[in-house]
mmCIF file of C-alpha atoms in Angstrom:
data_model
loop_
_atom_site.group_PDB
_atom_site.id
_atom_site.type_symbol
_atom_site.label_atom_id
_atom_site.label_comp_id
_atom_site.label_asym_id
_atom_site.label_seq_id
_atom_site.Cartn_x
_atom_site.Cartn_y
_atom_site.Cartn_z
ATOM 1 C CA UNK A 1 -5.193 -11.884 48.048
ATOM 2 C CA UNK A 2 -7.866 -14.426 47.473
ATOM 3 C CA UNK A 3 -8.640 -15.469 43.857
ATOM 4 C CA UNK A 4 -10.906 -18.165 42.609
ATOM 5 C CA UNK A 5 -9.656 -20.340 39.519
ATOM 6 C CA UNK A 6 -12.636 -21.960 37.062
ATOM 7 C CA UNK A 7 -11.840 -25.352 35.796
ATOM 8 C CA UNK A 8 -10.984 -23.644 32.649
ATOM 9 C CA UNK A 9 -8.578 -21.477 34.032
ATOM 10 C CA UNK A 10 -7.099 -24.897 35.636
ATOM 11 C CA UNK A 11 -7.069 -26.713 32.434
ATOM 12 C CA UNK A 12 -5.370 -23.681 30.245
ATOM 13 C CA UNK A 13 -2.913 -23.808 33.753
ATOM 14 C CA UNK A 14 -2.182 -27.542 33.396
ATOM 15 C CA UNK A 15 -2.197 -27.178 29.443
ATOM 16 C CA UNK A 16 0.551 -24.715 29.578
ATOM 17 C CA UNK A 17 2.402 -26.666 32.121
ATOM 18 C CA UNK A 18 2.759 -29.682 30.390
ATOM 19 C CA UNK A 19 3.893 -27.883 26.897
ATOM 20 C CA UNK A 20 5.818 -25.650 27.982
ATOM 21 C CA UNK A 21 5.245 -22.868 25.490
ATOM 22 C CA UNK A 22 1.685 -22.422 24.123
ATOM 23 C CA UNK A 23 0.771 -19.274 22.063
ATOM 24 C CA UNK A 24 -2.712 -17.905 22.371
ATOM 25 C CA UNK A 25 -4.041 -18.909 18.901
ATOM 26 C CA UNK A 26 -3.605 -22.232 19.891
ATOM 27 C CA UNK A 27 -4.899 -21.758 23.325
ATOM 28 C CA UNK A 28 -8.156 -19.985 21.246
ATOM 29 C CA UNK A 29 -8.785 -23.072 19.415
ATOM 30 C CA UNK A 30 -8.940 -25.634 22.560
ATOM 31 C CA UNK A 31 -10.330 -23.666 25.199
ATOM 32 C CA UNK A 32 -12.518 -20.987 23.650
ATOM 33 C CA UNK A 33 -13.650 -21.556 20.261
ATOM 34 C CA UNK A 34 -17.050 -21.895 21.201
ATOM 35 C CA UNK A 35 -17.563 -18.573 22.282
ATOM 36 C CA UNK A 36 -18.694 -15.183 20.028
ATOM 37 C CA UNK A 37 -15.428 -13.715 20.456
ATOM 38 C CA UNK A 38 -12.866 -16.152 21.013
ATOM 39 C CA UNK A 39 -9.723 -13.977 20.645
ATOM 40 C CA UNK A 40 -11.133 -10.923 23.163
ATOM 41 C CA UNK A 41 -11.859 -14.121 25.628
ATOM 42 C CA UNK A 42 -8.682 -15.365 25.584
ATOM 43 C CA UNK A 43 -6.787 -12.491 26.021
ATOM 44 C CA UNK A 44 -9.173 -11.812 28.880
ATOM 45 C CA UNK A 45 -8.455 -14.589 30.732
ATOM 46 C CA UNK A 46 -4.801 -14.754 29.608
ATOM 47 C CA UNK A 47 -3.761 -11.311 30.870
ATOM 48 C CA UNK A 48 -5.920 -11.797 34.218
ATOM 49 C CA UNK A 49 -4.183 -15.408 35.188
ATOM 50 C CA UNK A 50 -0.222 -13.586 34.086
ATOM 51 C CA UNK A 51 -1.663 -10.934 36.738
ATOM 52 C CA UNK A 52 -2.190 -13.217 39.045
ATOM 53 C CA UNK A 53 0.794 -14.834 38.612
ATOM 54 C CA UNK A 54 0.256 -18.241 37.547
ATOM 55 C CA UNK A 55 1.513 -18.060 34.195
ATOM 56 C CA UNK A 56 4.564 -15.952 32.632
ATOM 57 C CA UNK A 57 4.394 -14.390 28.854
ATOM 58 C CA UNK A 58 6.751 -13.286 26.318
ATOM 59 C CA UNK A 59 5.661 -10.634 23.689
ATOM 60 C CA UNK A 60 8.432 -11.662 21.407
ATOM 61 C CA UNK A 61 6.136 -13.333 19.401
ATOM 62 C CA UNK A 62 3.251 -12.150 18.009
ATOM 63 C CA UNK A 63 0.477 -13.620 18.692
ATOM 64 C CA UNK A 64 1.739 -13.816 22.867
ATOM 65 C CA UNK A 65 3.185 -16.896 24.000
ATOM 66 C CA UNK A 66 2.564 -18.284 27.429
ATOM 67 C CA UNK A 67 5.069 -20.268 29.599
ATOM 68 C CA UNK A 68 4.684 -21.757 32.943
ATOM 69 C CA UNK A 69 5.835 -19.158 36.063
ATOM 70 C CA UNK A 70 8.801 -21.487 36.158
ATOM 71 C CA UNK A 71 10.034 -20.940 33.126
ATOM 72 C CA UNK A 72 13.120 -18.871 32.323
ATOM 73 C CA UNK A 73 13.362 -16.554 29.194
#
């Protein structure tokens, strides 16, 4: 399967990555704040990327929180 990532999908990626737990209000305020509906964006591209397996969730939390795909629960 053949996927393209944006540069936004790379920097939420990289984000998450480097700390280690993110949840998605913060990820709405630095990546799509700008847009008319920032939390239906975000959980756009947040449940399409987990598809594609480049990031892991836990639903523990509420809002989501996102972990790298190397991360164990």
């Amino acid at each position: 399967m053949s996927f393209r990532l944006s540069q936004r999908d790379k920097d939420i990626i990289a984000f998450i990555n480097q700390f280690r737990a993110v949840d998605r209000d913060s990820l709405v305020d630095l990546f799509f704040k700008q847009l008319k509906s920032p939390v239906n964006a975000c959980n756009s591209v947040m449940v399409r990327l987990y598809r594609l397996g480049v990031i892991e969730r836990t639903q523990q939390y509420s809002p989501t929180v996102y972990l790298p795909v190397d991360a164990k629960d």
